[in-house]
C-alpha positions as MATLAB code, in Angstrom:
seq = 'MWVYPTVPNKMVMVLAIIFGAHLLPFGWLYKSKAYSVMSVLISFTAVIIGIMFNAVVVSIDMVIFEIVFCMCLMFENKSLIKQS';
ca = [
     126.622  126.544  142.883;
     129.919  127.358  141.318;
     130.299  130.601  143.805;
     130.854  128.321  146.884;
     133.926  126.781  145.982;
     135.253  129.812  144.159;
     134.395  132.814  146.534;
     132.686  131.232  149.613;
     132.562  134.293  151.738;
     129.983  135.787  148.839;
     127.583  132.856  148.793;
     125.256  134.813  151.423;
     125.026  137.611  148.798;
     124.474  135.137  145.757;
     121.734  133.630  147.680;
     120.156  136.884  148.802;
     120.290  138.255  144.921;
     118.609  134.647  143.984;
     115.752  135.090  146.504;
     115.038  138.861  145.477;
     114.866  137.988  141.612;
     112.690  135.053  142.373;
     109.989  137.447  143.869;
     109.528  139.458  140.388;
     107.146  137.093  138.786;
     105.195  136.727  141.596;
     104.757  140.621  141.384;
     103.451  139.858  137.787;
     101.072  137.072  138.814;
      99.510  138.331  141.786;
      99.486  142.041  140.121;
     101.527  143.019  143.397;
     103.651  146.251  143.945;
     105.391  144.998  147.105;
     106.426  141.834  145.393;
     107.758  143.899  142.269;
     109.338  146.652  144.151;
     110.935  144.575  146.741;
     112.389  142.052  144.241;
     114.295  144.767  142.571;
     115.010  146.503  145.647;
     116.287  143.512  147.424;
     118.568  142.095  144.397;
     120.224  145.684  144.131;
     120.734  146.358  147.522;
     121.941  142.548  148.190;
     124.817  143.358  145.248;
     125.714  146.735  146.996;
     125.870  145.712  150.456;
     127.681  142.351  149.405;
     130.411  143.782  147.778;
     130.888  146.355  150.468;
     130.342  144.274  153.664;
     130.771  140.748  154.374;
     127.999  137.793  154.784;
     126.815  138.838  158.492;
     126.060  142.400  157.099;
     124.413  140.826  154.343;
     122.327  138.698  156.626;
     121.087  141.457  158.910;
     120.240  143.247  155.884;
     117.839  140.451  154.530;
     116.367  140.089  157.790;
     115.275  143.510  157.951;
     113.984  143.543  154.295;
     111.883  140.366  155.107;
     110.308  142.264  157.958;
     109.722  145.109  155.500;
     108.415  142.966  153.342;
     106.021  141.238  155.075;
     104.618  144.674  156.557;
     104.240  145.512  152.750;
     102.276  142.602  152.122;
      99.987  143.277  154.997;
      99.170  146.871  154.243;
      98.844  145.859  150.391;
      96.272  142.978  151.572;
      94.401  145.449  154.131;
      93.731  148.033  151.242;
      92.424  145.122  148.773;
      90.156  143.895  151.566;
      88.745  147.385  152.100;
      88.168  147.808  148.241;
      86.107  144.288  148.282;
];
């Protein structure tokens, strides 16, 4: 939490990076490509966009990523159900 008092306008970027990174173990645990790919994609994109733009843009980016992530999980689950 040292980021907030030091650089408060980058706190949303740091939270987005932490969120993306915490998805990686779930990719391994569930053997899910969606979790694995989105964890790396969210983390790196949050760094790049967070450096270039302000917190509002990072927030909008995260909402878009969450929608895409949910859709990827839905498609992945449908394909697993069809295989069973």
